[in-house]
Each structure stands twice: as structure tokens, then as C-alpha cells.
Amino acid sequence: MEKEKKKKDNNPQQESKKKKIIIFTLLIIFITLLIFWISWRKNLLKITLVGNDEIILEVNSSYQEGSAKATYLTDDISSKITMNHNVDVTKLGTYYETYQITYRGIQKEIKRTIIVQDTTAPELLLNGKEEMTIFVNEEWQDPGATATDNYDGNLSNNIETKNNIDITQPGTYQINYTVKDSSGNTTAKTRTIICKERPIIDNQQIAVLNYHFFYDQKNESCNESICLDIEKFKEQLDYLKENNYKTLTMQEFRDWMYGKIDIPERSVLITIDDGAMGTGAHNGNKLIPILEEYEMHATLFLISGWWNVENYQSPYLDIESHTHDMHTKISYGSEIGSKLLYSKEEDVLQDLTLSIQTIGSKTAFCFPFYESSKTAIKQLKKIGFELAFVGGNRKVSRKTDKYQIPRYIIYKNTSLQSFINMVSN
């Protein structure tokens, strides 16, 4: 009886436990069904990208917004989609188009990746021709190149240049230009340089003119036959200017003689000897103002120990040597001649050295009294002079002895027609 009573007493507890299990199970089933229903309902709303889910654009290219499609069951509700993006095609990077829709309490979002990259190499342009010809020992400057990039802009300062040019030797050489942008895109170009010996134009001849003193005959006098009235000098320069003559600098004349440059057919070299009357700021100052007025070049062969070189400064007047203090004549046995020719070599070299130091150039030398000798020429070469001038009244070509260059002497009575005959070819 007691056992039966205990069984009856335990039944309410068991019944309660069973109820809890049933309720929990039903709750789980409900939650599961609810989740399933929510998921099922959410899946009724679909949003998809129209086109690729990743688009690659070139920097600075055009960008057109994409689109997406949305459906709920069988209804097209694409018009309810909102889209925003942060795409900037002017800057490299990864961007996104974000499409969103909210419908009947359901929210969905989808993204498209936009990659802006730079795969375009810089544009590299050569200044000048791709193939250029230069001459041995010619002063030549690489015209260079310019570079622009679609992203970085002007890259001309980033161009790297390498070349194997040896201007002392004939040959075919190359200049390699390379430029790289910030994205690593590289462009390279090559210029071919043909270096060859300059052809000598044997038939070109020019006049070298030789002046001495300048004066104004309206209020000055000069008894020397080598004096020239400034009005006659201007008349001669007028002829040169009106007929398009180039007045050469001494460096241009030197380079022409050595085959480094060509000069216009109508070219002339004006030289003045000594540095006396009318040639400097201290002795009348006739020459330099006229040269500067006409913008014509000349060379003064200065006796550097007699007058201060500072008296002759002008961008239109080159100064070269006429000895330092050997523009005199001396007796040598029964002969009388230029001190330069009859002095000891050590004295000559000392004088020439002083002249070079004073003037600052040893490009050209002018023999006093137009007197030269083989010994004197050797001395000039020994000390480094490249040209030497005498008299002679004939034209000069590249075949002319570079240490016996003749000049037309201009006298007080030289007529304009005689002058024209001197300079004309």
C-alpha cells in the first residue's frame, strides 16, 4: 500500500518535468520556424549587380556609374535602389559603389569594387632629331628630352640619361633616355649621334683687316699713313652691315681655321695693332664706342707692357698679344730688325709669358712690324699660341699657314672701293 502511495506522490513532479520539456521543445521549434520564415522572407528580396562585381579603371579615365537590379518575388523594384560611391578617377586606389534597398521592412546591400590604377607609361619626347650629326671636337650640347605622365604630370626632371659619346673620336654613338612614373611604368628612347670629321671647305676665303690708329680729322690731326678718320671707318662698317657681313670674334676665326665650325660666306676679321691713338679709353676712345654702336666685333693686338689692358674693355673687342715689350727694332750685327727676332729665346719666352699673363689669352699673336721667322714661330708654338698674324694683303683660307696669316692693311687713303675689293669674294 505504501509503495502505491509513493508512486502516486511522484506523478505530479514527473508531469511537471514533462510539461517543461514539451514547452521547451515547442519553443525551439517555434524559434526555428521563425528564423526559417525570416530567412525565407528575406530571400524573397534579391539584389544583384548589373555587370562585373569588380571594375578596373585607368587613372584620369572617364567613369560611368554602374547599376543593380532588385526583385521581390516576381516584382522588379530596381527603382527603389539607392546608390552612393566614393570613386575618384584622379587618384589611385580602391573604391566602392554601394547599392542599398529597403522594402517591406527588409534591408539589403551589395557592393561593387572599383580599382583605379595607372598602367600607362609616361610620354617621352626627344628635343630635336632622333639622329644627329656632330663633328670631332665640336662643342655640342645634348638637346635633351621632355616627359609627361597621365598621373604624375611633368616628369622632365626625372629623365635619366646615359651616353657613350666620345667627341674626340669619329663613330656612331647613342644617348639613352629613360623615365619612370610613380607607378613604376617606364618609357625609354634612344638618340643616335654620328660623330665625324668636319669636312674642310677648301675654297672659302675671307679677309683679315688690319687697322692701327683712329682720329677725328674735324678736330684732330695724324701724320701717320696708318691713321684712319673715324668717318671713313664708319663708312666701311656701314658697307659691312648693309651687305650682311659677319665680323668674327677671334675664337670664331680660330675655330674656323681649325675646322671646328663653318662661318657665313660673308665673314671678315677686323684686327687693330698696338693699342695707340683712339683705340682705348685713355687715348681718345674712338674705336670702342663705334664697335658698340654697330655691334661689330674686332680684335686688338695689344703691346701689353705699354698700356693697361683695362683701357680696352668691351664685349665687342677681343684682346690678344702683340708682345709685352718687344715692339721695337734693334741692331743685330749689320742688320736692324724686330727685337722679337733678334733676342735670346729665354728673353722672348719671358716676354711672351708676361703678355699672356697680362692679357689672359694665348689664342693669337701678331708679329711686330709684320716680321716673322721659323725660330719665332717655333717659340710661339712652344708657349702655346694657336695663331699668328703678319701682313701680306691677301685673303685667308683654311689652307693658310696658321702662323703666317696675312692681313689687308688699312691706310689713311684706302678708298671705299679698295675696301670693298678687299672683303668681297
Coordinates of C-alpha atoms in Angstrom, one line a residue:
M1 CA 0.0 0.0 0.0
E2 CA 2.8 2.4 0.9
K3 CA 4.6 1.7 -2.4
E4 CA 1.5 2.5 -4.4
K5 CA 1.1 5.7 -2.4
K6 CA 4.7 6.8 -3.1
K7 CA 4.2 6.3 -6.9
K8 CA 1.1 8.5 -6.8
D9 CA 3.1 11.2 -4.8
N10 CA 5.8 11.2 -7.6
N11 CA 3.5 11.6 -10.5
P12 CA 2.9 15.4 -10.2
Q13 CA 6.7 16.0 -10.4
Q14 CA 7.1 13.9 -13.4
E15 CA 4.2 15.5 -15.1
S16 CA 5.7 19.0 -14.5
K17 CA 9.0 17.9 -15.9
K18 CA 7.3 16.5 -19.0
K19 CA 5.4 19.7 -19.5
K20 CA 8.6 21.8 -19.3
I21 CA 10.3 19.5 -21.9
I22 CA 7.3 19.8 -24.2
I23 CA 7.2 23.6 -23.8
F24 CA 11.0 23.9 -24.4
T25 CA 10.7 21.7 -27.5
L26 CA 7.8 23.7 -28.8
L27 CA 9.8 26.9 -28.2
I28 CA 12.8 25.6 -30.1
I29 CA 10.5 24.5 -32.9
F30 CA 8.9 28.0 -33.0
I31 CA 12.2 29.8 -33.0
T32 CA 13.5 27.6 -35.7
L33 CA 10.4 28.1 -37.8
L34 CA 10.6 31.9 -37.1
I35 CA 14.2 32.0 -38.3
F36 CA 13.4 30.0 -41.3
W37 CA 10.5 32.2 -42.1
I38 CA 12.5 35.4 -41.6
S39 CA 15.3 34.0 -43.8
W40 CA 12.7 32.8 -46.4
R41 CA 11.0 36.1 -46.4
K42 CA 14.3 38.0 -46.7
N43 CA 15.3 35.9 -49.6
L44 CA 12.2 37.0 -51.3
L45 CA 14.1 40.3 -51.8
K46 CA 17.0 39.9 -54.2
I47 CA 19.6 42.5 -55.3
T48 CA 22.2 41.8 -57.9
L49 CA 24.9 43.8 -59.7
V50 CA 24.4 44.6 -63.3
G51 CA 27.8 43.8 -64.8
N52 CA 31.0 42.8 -63.1
D53 CA 31.5 42.9 -59.4
E54 CA 35.0 44.4 -59.9
I55 CA 35.9 47.1 -62.4
I56 CA 39.4 48.3 -63.2
L57 CA 39.7 51.9 -64.4
E58 CA 42.8 53.8 -65.8
V59 CA 43.6 56.9 -63.8
N60 CA 42.1 60.0 -65.2
S61 CA 39.8 58.0 -67.5
S62 CA 36.1 58.5 -67.7
Y63 CA 33.9 56.9 -65.0
Q64 CA 30.2 56.0 -65.5
E65 CA 28.2 54.9 -62.6
G66 CA 27.0 51.3 -62.6
S67 CA 23.6 49.8 -61.7
A68 CA 22.0 47.0 -59.9
K69 CA 18.7 45.1 -60.1
A70 CA 16.3 44.3 -57.3
T71 CA 13.3 41.9 -57.3
Y72 CA 10.7 40.9 -54.7
L73 CA 9.1 37.6 -55.7
T74 CA 8.4 38.3 -59.3
D75 CA 8.2 42.1 -59.0
D76 CA 11.0 44.3 -60.3
I77 CA 11.7 47.0 -57.7
S78 CA 15.0 48.2 -59.0
S79 CA 13.8 51.8 -58.9
K80 CA 13.8 51.7 -55.1
I81 CA 17.6 51.1 -55.0
T82 CA 19.8 53.9 -53.7
M83 CA 23.5 54.0 -54.7
N84 CA 26.5 56.0 -53.5
H85 CA 30.2 55.8 -54.2
N86 CA 33.5 57.4 -53.3
V87 CA 35.2 56.9 -56.7
D88 CA 37.8 59.5 -57.7
V89 CA 39.4 58.6 -61.0
T90 CA 42.1 61.3 -60.5
K91 CA 43.7 59.3 -57.6
L92 CA 44.9 55.8 -57.5
G93 CA 43.1 53.5 -55.0
T94 CA 40.3 51.0 -54.4
Y95 CA 36.8 52.4 -54.2
Y96 CA 33.3 51.1 -53.9
E97 CA 29.8 51.5 -55.3
T98 CA 27.3 50.7 -52.6
Y99 CA 23.7 49.7 -53.6
Q100 CA 21.0 49.6 -50.9
I101 CA 17.3 48.8 -50.8
T102 CA 14.7 48.7 -48.1
Y103 CA 11.4 47.1 -48.9
R104 CA 8.7 45.8 -46.6
G105 CA 11.0 46.0 -43.7
I106 CA 13.7 44.1 -45.4
Q107 CA 17.1 45.7 -46.0
K108 CA 19.8 44.5 -48.4
E109 CA 23.1 45.9 -49.6
I110 CA 25.6 44.9 -52.3
K111 CA 29.0 46.5 -53.3
R112 CA 31.0 46.7 -56.5
T113 CA 34.7 47.2 -56.2
I114 CA 36.3 49.9 -58.4
I115 CA 40.1 49.9 -58.7
V116 CA 41.7 53.0 -60.2
Q117 CA 45.2 52.1 -61.4
D118 CA 48.0 53.6 -63.6
T119 CA 49.3 51.3 -66.3
T120 CA 50.1 54.0 -68.8
A121 CA 53.7 54.7 -69.4
P122 CA 55.0 58.3 -69.5
E123 CA 55.2 60.0 -72.8
L124 CA 58.9 60.7 -73.7
L125 CA 59.7 63.2 -76.5
L126 CA 63.1 63.9 -77.8
N127 CA 64.0 67.6 -78.3
G128 CA 65.5 67.7 -81.8
K129 CA 66.1 64.9 -84.2
E130 CA 66.4 61.2 -83.3
E131 CA 69.6 61.1 -85.4
M132 CA 72.1 64.0 -85.2
T133 CA 75.5 64.6 -86.7
I134 CA 78.3 66.3 -84.9
F135 CA 81.9 66.9 -85.7
V136 CA 85.0 65.7 -83.9
N137 CA 86.0 68.1 -81.0
E138 CA 82.9 70.2 -81.7
E139 CA 81.3 71.9 -78.7
W140 CA 77.9 70.2 -78.6
Q141 CA 75.1 70.1 -76.1
D142 CA 72.5 67.4 -75.8
P143 CA 69.2 69.0 -76.6
G144 CA 67.6 66.6 -74.1
A145 CA 64.0 65.4 -73.9
T146 CA 60.7 66.1 -72.2
A147 CA 58.4 63.7 -70.3
T148 CA 54.8 63.9 -69.2
D149 CA 52.7 61.4 -67.4
N150 CA 48.9 61.0 -67.3
Y151 CA 49.1 60.8 -63.5
D152 CA 52.3 62.5 -62.3
G153 CA 52.3 65.3 -64.9
N154 CA 55.7 66.8 -65.9
L155 CA 58.5 64.3 -65.4
S156 CA 61.2 66.0 -67.4
N157 CA 63.4 66.4 -64.3
N158 CA 63.1 62.7 -63.7
I159 CA 64.7 61.7 -67.0
E160 CA 67.8 59.6 -66.7
T161 CA 70.4 60.0 -69.5
K162 CA 73.3 57.7 -70.4
N163 CA 75.6 58.0 -73.4
N164 CA 78.9 56.6 -74.6
I165 CA 79.8 59.6 -76.7
D166 CA 83.5 60.4 -77.3
I167 CA 83.7 63.6 -79.3
T168 CA 87.4 63.1 -79.9
Q169 CA 86.8 60.1 -82.0
P170 CA 84.6 59.6 -85.1
G171 CA 81.9 56.9 -84.6
T172 CA 78.2 56.2 -84.1
Y173 CA 77.1 56.7 -80.5
Q174 CA 73.8 56.6 -78.6
I175 CA 72.1 58.6 -75.9
N176 CA 69.6 56.6 -73.9
Y177 CA 66.8 58.4 -72.1
T178 CA 64.7 56.7 -69.5
V179 CA 61.8 57.9 -67.4
K180 CA 59.7 56.1 -64.8
D181 CA 56.5 57.3 -63.2
S182 CA 55.4 56.8 -59.6
S183 CA 53.5 53.6 -60.5
G184 CA 56.7 52.0 -62.0
N185 CA 55.7 52.4 -65.7
T186 CA 58.8 53.1 -67.7
T187 CA 59.5 54.6 -71.1
A188 CA 62.8 54.6 -72.9
K189 CA 64.1 56.3 -76.1
T190 CA 67.4 56.5 -77.9
R191 CA 69.0 59.2 -79.9
T192 CA 71.8 58.3 -82.4
I193 CA 74.8 60.6 -82.6
I194 CA 77.0 60.3 -85.6
C195 CA 80.4 61.9 -84.9
K196 CA 82.6 62.5 -87.9
E197 CA 85.5 64.6 -89.1
R198 CA 84.4 68.1 -90.2
P199 CA 84.9 68.4 -94.0
I200 CA 87.2 71.2 -94.9
I201 CA 85.8 73.7 -97.3
D202 CA 89.0 74.5 -99.3
N203 CA 87.6 77.2 -101.5
Q204 CA 86.3 79.6 -98.8
Q205 CA 88.4 82.7 -98.4
I206 CA 87.9 85.7 -96.1
A207 CA 89.6 89.0 -95.5
V208 CA 91.5 89.8 -92.3
L209 CA 91.7 93.6 -92.0
N210 CA 94.5 95.5 -90.2
Y211 CA 93.9 98.9 -88.6
H212 CA 96.2 101.0 -86.3
F213 CA 95.2 104.5 -85.2
F214 CA 91.8 106.3 -85.2
Y215 CA 91.2 110.0 -85.2
D216 CA 88.6 112.6 -86.0
Q217 CA 90.0 114.8 -88.7
K218 CA 87.5 117.6 -88.0
N219 CA 89.4 118.5 -84.8
E220 CA 92.5 116.3 -84.7
S221 CA 95.5 115.6 -86.9
C222 CA 97.5 112.5 -87.5
N223 CA 100.5 112.4 -89.8
E224 CA 100.9 108.6 -90.0
S225 CA 99.8 106.9 -93.1
I226 CA 98.1 104.2 -91.0
C227 CA 95.8 106.7 -89.3
L228 CA 92.1 106.4 -90.2
D229 CA 89.5 109.0 -89.9
I230 CA 86.5 107.7 -87.9
E231 CA 84.1 108.8 -90.6
K232 CA 85.9 106.5 -93.1
F233 CA 85.9 103.7 -90.5
K234 CA 82.1 104.1 -90.1
E235 CA 81.7 104.2 -93.9
Q236 CA 83.5 100.8 -94.0
L237 CA 81.4 99.3 -91.2
D238 CA 78.2 100.6 -92.9
Y239 CA 79.2 98.6 -96.0
L240 CA 79.8 95.5 -94.0
K241 CA 76.5 95.9 -92.2
E242 CA 74.4 96.7 -95.2
N243 CA 75.8 93.7 -97.0
N244 CA 75.3 91.3 -94.2
Y245 CA 78.9 90.6 -93.3
K246 CA 79.6 88.8 -90.0
T247 CA 82.5 90.3 -88.0
L248 CA 84.2 87.3 -86.4
T249 CA 85.5 87.1 -82.8
M250 CA 89.0 85.7 -82.6
Q251 CA 87.6 82.4 -81.1
E252 CA 85.3 82.0 -84.1
F253 CA 88.2 82.7 -86.5
R254 CA 90.4 80.2 -84.7
D255 CA 87.7 77.5 -84.7
W256 CA 87.1 78.1 -88.4
M257 CA 90.8 77.8 -89.2
Y258 CA 91.0 74.5 -87.2
G259 CA 87.9 73.1 -88.9
K260 CA 85.7 73.1 -85.9
I261 CA 83.0 75.4 -87.2
D262 CA 81.7 76.8 -90.5
I263 CA 81.2 80.5 -90.9
P264 CA 79.0 82.5 -93.3
E265 CA 80.4 83.1 -96.8
R266 CA 80.4 86.8 -96.0
S267 CA 82.7 86.9 -93.0
V268 CA 85.5 89.2 -92.0
L269 CA 88.0 89.5 -89.2
I270 CA 88.8 93.0 -88.0
T271 CA 92.2 93.5 -86.2
I272 CA 93.9 96.5 -84.7
D273 CA 97.5 96.6 -83.8
D274 CA 99.3 98.3 -80.8
G275 CA 96.6 99.9 -78.7
A276 CA 97.7 103.5 -79.5
M277 CA 95.8 106.6 -80.7
G278 CA 92.0 106.4 -80.5
T279 CA 91.8 102.7 -79.5
G280 CA 91.4 102.9 -75.7
A281 CA 89.6 104.9 -73.0
H282 CA 92.9 106.7 -72.2
N283 CA 93.9 107.9 -75.7
G284 CA 90.9 109.2 -77.5
N285 CA 88.4 106.4 -77.1
K286 CA 87.3 106.4 -80.8
L287 CA 87.3 102.6 -81.6
I288 CA 85.2 101.0 -78.8
P289 CA 82.1 103.3 -79.0
I290 CA 81.9 102.7 -82.7
L291 CA 82.2 98.9 -82.4
E292 CA 79.5 99.0 -79.7
E293 CA 77.3 101.3 -81.8
Y294 CA 77.5 98.9 -84.8
E295 CA 77.5 95.8 -82.6
M296 CA 80.5 94.5 -84.6
H297 CA 83.5 92.5 -83.3
A298 CA 87.2 93.2 -83.6
T299 CA 90.5 92.0 -82.0
L300 CA 93.1 94.3 -80.6
F301 CA 96.7 93.1 -80.6
L302 CA 98.0 94.9 -77.6
I303 CA 101.5 95.7 -76.6
S304 CA 100.6 94.7 -73.1
G305 CA 103.6 96.3 -71.3
W306 CA 102.9 99.7 -72.8
W307 CA 99.3 100.3 -71.9
N308 CA 96.9 99.0 -69.3
V309 CA 94.6 96.3 -70.6
E310 CA 91.7 97.8 -68.6
N311 CA 91.6 100.7 -71.0
Y312 CA 90.2 98.4 -73.7
Q313 CA 87.3 96.6 -72.1
S314 CA 84.3 95.9 -74.3
P315 CA 82.2 92.8 -75.2
Y316 CA 82.9 93.7 -78.8
L317 CA 86.7 93.8 -78.5
D318 CA 88.9 90.8 -78.0
I319 CA 92.5 91.4 -76.8
E320 CA 95.4 89.3 -77.9
S321 CA 99.2 89.6 -77.8
H322 CA 101.5 92.0 -79.7
T323 CA 104.4 91.2 -77.3
H324 CA 104.7 92.6 -73.8
D325 CA 107.7 94.9 -74.6
M326 CA 109.3 93.8 -77.8
H327 CA 107.6 96.1 -80.3
T328 CA 110.9 97.9 -81.1
K329 CA 113.7 97.4 -83.6
I330 CA 117.3 96.6 -82.6
S331 CA 120.6 96.2 -84.3
Y332 CA 122.0 92.8 -84.7
G333 CA 125.4 92.9 -86.4
S334 CA 124.8 94.8 -89.6
E335 CA 121.1 94.2 -89.5
I336 CA 118.3 96.1 -87.9
G337 CA 115.0 94.3 -87.2
S338 CA 112.3 93.3 -84.7
K339 CA 113.5 92.8 -81.2
L340 CA 111.5 89.6 -81.1
L341 CA 113.6 88.1 -83.8
Y342 CA 117.0 89.0 -82.5
S343 CA 116.6 88.4 -78.8
K344 CA 117.6 85.3 -76.9
E345 CA 115.0 82.6 -76.7
E346 CA 114.7 82.8 -72.9
D347 CA 114.1 86.6 -73.2
V348 CA 111.4 86.0 -75.9
L349 CA 109.7 83.4 -73.9
Q350 CA 109.7 85.5 -70.8
D351 CA 108.2 88.4 -72.7
L352 CA 105.5 86.3 -74.2
T353 CA 104.7 84.8 -70.8
L354 CA 104.3 88.2 -69.3
S355 CA 102.0 89.2 -72.2
I356 CA 99.8 86.1 -71.8
Q357 CA 99.6 86.7 -68.1
T358 CA 98.6 90.3 -68.6
I359 CA 96.1 89.8 -71.3
G360 CA 94.7 86.4 -70.2
S361 CA 94.8 84.7 -73.6
K362 CA 97.2 82.9 -75.9
T363 CA 94.9 82.2 -78.8
A364 CA 96.6 84.6 -81.2
F365 CA 99.7 86.6 -81.7
C366 CA 100.7 89.4 -84.0
F367 CA 104.3 89.8 -85.2
P368 CA 105.7 93.4 -84.7
F369 CA 106.4 95.1 -88.0
Y370 CA 104.9 92.0 -89.8
E371 CA 108.4 90.4 -89.4
S372 CA 108.5 86.7 -88.6
S373 CA 110.9 83.8 -88.7
K374 CA 110.9 80.0 -88.4
T375 CA 112.6 80.4 -85.0
A376 CA 110.0 82.8 -83.8
I377 CA 107.2 80.6 -84.9
K378 CA 108.7 77.6 -83.0
Q379 CA 108.8 79.8 -79.9
L380 CA 105.1 80.8 -80.3
K381 CA 104.2 77.1 -80.7
K382 CA 106.3 76.2 -77.7
I383 CA 104.5 78.6 -75.4
G384 CA 101.1 77.6 -76.8
F385 CA 99.9 80.2 -79.3
E386 CA 97.5 78.8 -81.8
L387 CA 97.5 81.5 -84.5
A388 CA 100.0 84.2 -85.6
F389 CA 99.4 87.2 -87.9
V390 CA 101.5 89.2 -90.3
G391 CA 100.9 91.5 -93.3
G392 CA 100.5 90.3 -96.9
N393 CA 97.4 91.9 -98.4
R394 CA 95.7 88.7 -99.4
K395 CA 92.8 86.6 -98.3
V396 CA 92.9 83.7 -95.8
S397 CA 91.7 80.1 -96.2
R398 CA 91.8 77.1 -94.0
K399 CA 94.9 76.0 -96.0
T400 CA 96.7 79.2 -95.0
D401 CA 99.7 78.7 -92.6
K402 CA 98.2 79.3 -89.2
Y403 CA 101.3 81.1 -88.1
Q404 CA 101.6 83.3 -91.2
I405 CA 98.1 84.7 -91.5
P406 CA 98.1 87.6 -94.0
R407 CA 96.1 90.8 -93.5
Y408 CA 94.9 93.7 -95.6
I409 CA 96.5 96.9 -94.1
I410 CA 94.0 99.8 -94.0
Y411 CA 95.7 103.2 -94.7
K412 CA 94.5 106.7 -94.4
N413 CA 94.0 106.9 -98.2
T414 CA 92.3 103.5 -98.6
S415 CA 89.2 104.2 -100.7
L416 CA 85.8 102.6 -100.1
Q417 CA 86.1 100.8 -103.4
S418 CA 89.5 99.4 -102.4
F419 CA 88.0 98.3 -99.1
I420 CA 85.1 96.6 -101.0
N421 CA 87.6 94.8 -103.2
M422 CA 89.4 93.5 -100.0
V423 CA 86.4 92.0 -98.4
S424 CA 84.5 90.8 -101.5
N425 CA 84.7 87.2 -102.8

